[in-house]
């Protein structure tokens, strides 16, 4: 097969799995602590597990009613119209739907550096270009309209990650509004709130009721513990929202995934426990790690450790997986997911031991 020229496409590099590391270091998989991919250590709620068992016999059917029910629940949760909910197979799928709806060949998107690689990947898949605005160490990791506008030159889509991955920082709402009001009429501001539940801040979905040039992406992978289900959504402006059927992949959000997400939305208690566990772990790491830890509003912290690749290997050999942020262009940082109490205390102890 002769593919088109993909030389400018960036490959997505996920964190290592417990199985991979167990084989590499010759340990049982149950002994490995994985704090690399920002997954929920509590897993899904019991309500979700019960629902999946009850609904599993229906997987021979396409997900029509299940997806409609989930869209209705999401619309009610946020007080918006059902047509504004673009259901997808994870936040990645929602990004692709927005790309399909917005990007024409030669259009460009503006993405954060450091930031989530898939924004640019999706643009290139749809024959668009990618440009960056810098929010790294040189900029004090500041998430501001000023830093965004340094890179803005009329790009079709402007991505804001709030909280940011991998820094954990946030855009104040007033800064997001400055960006929305300051971009050109052909630009769409996309606020990715994959970690929004952890921030304790107001969602930018409220701004979708005020402006017609903002979309917000949410996922069930993080705080709801459904990373393996691949289910997420975008909230889009009312203007243009009815184009969903022209850009979505038919039945991309699977039957069981839709049922699982609906069940997760009903279990506010489990969500609260997940958020509280992440808050405790985050604050424990910020207080007890013997090095510079970025203030975070997500379920992870960014740690300035010196040589990230060397530290990653040392921790891996102790059965702990963290994220080497060299792939983000930050070779002196690691990202550590918030775990449960036992995991958090152990990773703090082992990271501090590296410095001795």
XYZ file of C-alpha atoms in Angstrom:
356
model
C 0.000 0.000 0.000
C 1.386 3.388 -0.992
C 0.205 5.971 1.525
C 0.080 9.718 1.086
C 2.986 11.728 2.484
C 2.743 11.411 6.274
C 6.198 12.742 7.088
C 4.838 15.802 8.916
C 2.435 13.742 11.021
C 3.379 13.376 14.676
C 3.039 9.951 16.250
C 1.077 9.716 19.505
C 3.126 8.029 22.231
C 0.975 6.756 25.126
C 2.363 5.938 28.551
C 3.605 2.385 29.138
C 1.154 -0.203 30.458
C 1.591 -2.306 33.579
C 1.863 -5.409 31.394
C 4.705 -3.977 29.322
C 6.676 -2.892 32.363
C 6.067 -6.168 34.208
C 7.654 -8.071 31.304
C 10.549 -5.598 31.033
C 11.569 -5.811 34.697
C 10.529 -9.403 35.378
C 7.844 -8.663 37.960
C 4.212 -9.725 38.342
C 1.812 -7.226 36.788
C -0.062 -6.878 40.099
C 3.081 -5.393 41.664
C 3.323 -2.507 39.162
C 1.983 0.945 40.050
C 0.911 2.838 36.945
C 0.840 6.599 37.467
C 1.523 7.598 33.861
C -1.803 7.961 32.027
C -3.997 10.014 34.386
C -6.466 7.187 34.929
C -8.841 7.087 37.876
C -7.414 4.764 40.581
C -10.939 4.092 41.901
C -12.061 2.811 38.506
C -15.725 3.024 37.460
C -18.545 3.151 39.976
C -20.354 -0.020 41.060
C -23.414 1.424 39.362
C -21.530 1.372 36.041
C -20.331 -2.207 36.527
C -23.860 -3.360 37.369
C -25.250 -1.605 34.280
C -22.639 -3.145 31.986
C -23.521 -6.624 33.228
C -27.239 -5.993 32.742
C -26.872 -4.538 29.250
C -24.170 -6.808 27.833
C -26.623 -9.118 26.087
C -27.765 -6.233 23.883
C -24.460 -5.675 22.109
C -25.828 -7.249 18.942
C -27.833 -4.037 18.442
C -26.578 -0.721 17.113
C -26.438 1.998 19.817
C -29.489 4.053 18.885
C -31.558 4.377 22.056
C -28.535 4.269 24.351
C -26.852 7.177 22.565
C -30.066 9.207 22.447
C -30.559 8.703 26.173
C -26.995 9.777 26.933
C -27.259 12.883 24.752
C -30.451 13.803 26.594
C -28.759 13.388 29.986
C -25.763 15.504 28.955
C -28.022 18.244 27.557
C -30.035 18.325 30.788
C -26.873 18.392 32.917
C -25.597 21.519 31.189
C -28.896 23.197 30.312
C -28.356 23.232 26.555
C -30.088 21.867 23.461
C -29.602 18.227 22.488
C -28.338 19.221 19.038
C -25.381 20.934 20.756
C -24.133 17.627 22.173
C -21.806 15.895 19.722
C -21.280 12.433 21.199
C -18.046 10.694 20.220
C -15.728 7.777 20.952
C -13.686 9.720 23.498
C -12.444 13.296 23.452
C -10.274 12.344 20.458
C -13.390 11.542 18.462
C -14.930 14.894 19.423
C -11.766 16.663 18.236
C -12.058 14.839 14.903
C -15.708 15.848 14.485
C -14.802 19.491 15.046
C -11.943 19.159 12.548
C -14.289 17.659 9.960
C -16.787 20.451 10.479
C -14.270 23.315 10.439
C -11.076 22.545 8.529
C -10.637 22.915 4.790
C -7.351 22.031 3.050
C -4.745 24.621 3.967
C -6.494 25.884 7.094
C -4.406 26.035 10.260
C -5.062 25.327 13.921
C -3.341 26.944 16.907
C -2.295 24.553 19.677
C -0.514 24.932 23.053
C 3.139 24.044 23.478
C 3.463 21.981 25.609
C 0.136 20.296 25.008
C -1.920 17.346 23.853
C -0.509 15.972 20.586
C -3.840 14.934 19.112
C -4.998 18.497 18.336
C -2.335 18.798 15.667
C -2.674 15.186 14.569
C -6.376 15.652 13.858
C -5.737 18.806 11.853
C -3.156 17.048 9.684
C -5.496 14.069 9.168
C -7.930 16.589 7.685
C -5.285 18.298 5.499
C -4.814 21.269 7.805
C -1.685 22.858 9.236
C -0.530 23.296 12.826
C 0.973 26.307 14.601
C 1.793 26.768 18.278
C 1.595 29.266 21.106
C 4.145 28.835 23.860
C 3.176 28.316 27.502
C 6.340 26.598 28.714
C 8.946 27.324 31.345
C 10.169 30.447 29.534
C 6.616 31.857 29.739
C 6.273 30.830 33.381
C 3.704 28.215 32.259
C 1.209 31.095 32.205
C -2.162 30.371 30.609
C -3.241 33.784 29.388
C -4.852 35.516 26.445
C -1.588 37.393 25.909
C 0.376 34.182 25.359
C -2.287 32.799 23.019
C -2.418 35.971 20.925
C 1.357 35.911 20.474
C 0.735 32.907 18.220
C -2.664 33.840 16.800
C -2.743 34.757 13.119
C -6.316 33.955 12.159
C -6.121 30.175 12.606
C -9.417 28.360 12.037
C -9.358 26.600 15.443
C -7.689 27.806 18.651
C -7.243 25.070 21.270
C -7.177 25.830 24.997
C -6.626 22.915 27.399
C -8.205 23.751 30.734
C -6.694 22.393 32.971
C -3.625 22.067 30.788
C -1.942 18.747 30.131
C 0.879 18.326 31.175
C 1.260 21.415 33.408
C -2.027 21.214 35.352
C -2.505 24.996 35.124
C -5.759 26.738 34.259
C -7.027 29.658 32.196
C -9.068 32.094 34.293
C -12.535 32.551 32.778
C -11.845 36.214 32.042
C -8.830 35.180 29.929
C -10.933 32.695 27.959
C -13.491 35.429 27.298
C -10.720 37.755 26.084
C -9.668 35.085 23.602
C -13.229 34.412 22.430
C -13.836 38.119 21.907
C -10.419 38.749 20.332
C -10.272 36.099 17.594
C -11.578 36.650 14.074
C -15.120 35.787 13.051
C -13.963 32.657 11.194
C -12.120 31.206 14.196
C -13.535 28.713 16.687
C -12.130 28.565 20.220
C -12.140 24.973 21.515
C -11.752 24.515 25.269
C -10.690 20.982 26.169
C -11.968 20.202 29.675
C -10.894 16.566 29.874
C -9.729 17.283 33.439
C -12.417 19.849 34.198
C -14.090 17.939 37.038
C -10.884 18.103 39.079
C -10.393 21.859 38.787
C -13.253 23.021 41.019
C -13.792 25.858 38.541
C -16.796 26.833 36.444
C -17.025 25.045 33.105
C -16.663 27.072 29.927
C -19.859 25.377 28.743
C -21.610 28.354 30.346
C -19.867 30.545 27.768
C -21.482 28.508 24.959
C -24.759 30.154 25.965
C -23.241 33.609 25.462
C -20.968 33.190 22.423
C -21.265 31.417 19.078
C -17.544 30.831 18.519
C -16.696 28.471 21.382
C -16.923 24.686 21.714
C -16.081 22.660 24.820
C -14.810 19.084 24.928
C -15.489 16.723 27.836
C -14.686 13.065 28.455
C -15.758 10.195 30.713
C -12.208 8.777 30.697
C -10.793 10.643 33.686
C -12.967 11.554 36.696
C -15.669 9.030 35.730
C -13.160 6.176 35.372
C -14.247 5.014 31.905
C -10.998 5.317 29.915
C -11.480 1.868 28.411
C -14.974 2.665 27.178
C -13.794 5.487 24.875
C -16.706 7.871 25.344
C -16.720 11.665 25.288
C -18.480 14.625 23.708
C -18.240 18.171 22.468
C -20.650 20.969 23.343
C -20.844 23.148 20.242
C -22.482 26.519 19.496
C -26.165 26.383 18.653
C -25.292 27.949 15.319
C -24.044 25.042 13.211
C -24.883 22.387 15.778
C -27.249 20.534 13.447
C -24.316 19.556 11.185
C -23.468 16.674 13.540
C -25.052 14.048 11.303
C -22.840 15.197 8.408
C -19.552 14.757 10.264
C -20.021 11.975 12.818
C -18.927 8.391 12.319
C -22.099 6.259 12.404
C -22.498 4.463 15.738
C -18.966 5.445 16.844
C -20.063 5.637 20.486
C -20.703 1.988 21.369
C -23.818 0.622 23.060
C -22.161 -0.415 26.323
C -20.096 2.769 26.442
C -23.242 4.898 26.227
C -24.961 2.900 28.960
C -21.830 3.107 31.120
C -21.625 6.894 30.708
C -25.309 7.339 31.558
C -24.842 5.233 34.688
C -21.751 7.238 35.638
C -23.675 10.515 35.388
C -26.199 9.166 37.881
C -23.536 8.357 40.476
C -22.520 11.750 41.851
C -21.191 10.123 45.045
C -18.556 8.127 43.167
C -17.559 11.199 41.176
C -17.133 13.124 44.412
C -14.907 10.394 45.868
C -12.762 10.402 42.731
C -12.304 14.169 42.848
C -11.491 14.134 46.564
C -8.926 11.339 46.175
C -7.183 13.285 43.402
C -7.214 16.468 45.509
C -5.633 14.681 48.485
C -2.974 12.992 46.349
C -2.161 16.212 44.484
C -1.747 18.206 47.689
C 0.319 15.438 49.299
C 2.748 15.424 46.364
C 2.939 19.212 46.240
C 3.779 19.290 49.958
C 6.086 16.285 50.303
C 8.131 16.017 47.108
C 11.612 17.498 47.628
C 11.657 19.352 44.307
C 9.739 21.893 42.286
C 6.125 20.778 41.749
C 3.821 22.841 39.559
C 0.519 23.955 41.094
C -2.062 21.668 39.518
C -5.836 21.710 39.090
C -5.972 18.269 37.457
C -5.439 14.669 38.597
C -1.673 14.817 38.126
C 1.323 16.972 38.997
C 4.267 18.118 36.899
C 7.591 17.579 38.685
C 10.908 19.230 37.764
C 13.286 16.340 38.307
C 16.373 17.028 36.171
C 16.775 14.154 33.729
C 13.270 12.848 33.040
C 14.283 9.825 30.971
C 16.821 8.659 33.538
C 14.335 9.171 36.388
C 11.618 7.337 34.462
C 13.898 4.313 34.029
C 14.941 4.315 37.684
C 11.331 4.439 38.870
C 10.285 1.819 36.314
C 12.869 -0.569 37.714
C 11.207 -0.090 41.103
C 7.828 -0.998 39.605
C 6.469 2.557 39.271
C 5.424 4.043 35.933
C 5.314 7.820 35.514
C 5.256 9.939 32.356
C 8.566 11.084 30.928
C 7.674 14.523 29.557
C 10.453 14.520 26.979
C 7.688 13.751 24.457
C 6.136 17.111 25.409
C 9.439 18.870 24.755
C 10.171 18.998 28.512
C 13.121 16.637 29.128
C 13.621 17.835 32.714
C 10.049 17.057 33.877
C 7.966 14.013 34.754
C 4.185 13.922 35.151
C 2.775 11.867 38.004
C -0.870 10.793 38.120
C -2.734 11.143 41.411
C -3.096 7.656 42.879
C -4.664 6.259 46.020
C -2.986 6.860 49.399
C -0.683 3.842 49.261
C 0.414 4.574 45.689
C 0.923 8.277 46.349
C 3.008 7.773 49.477
C 5.164 5.188 47.718
C 5.838 7.286 44.614
C 6.745 10.310 46.745
C 9.183 8.203 48.774
C 10.814 6.697 45.688
C 11.089 10.025 43.820
C 12.662 11.660 46.849
C 15.108 8.726 47.123
C 16.303 9.474 43.578
C 17.623 12.808 44.783
C 19.827 11.323 47.516
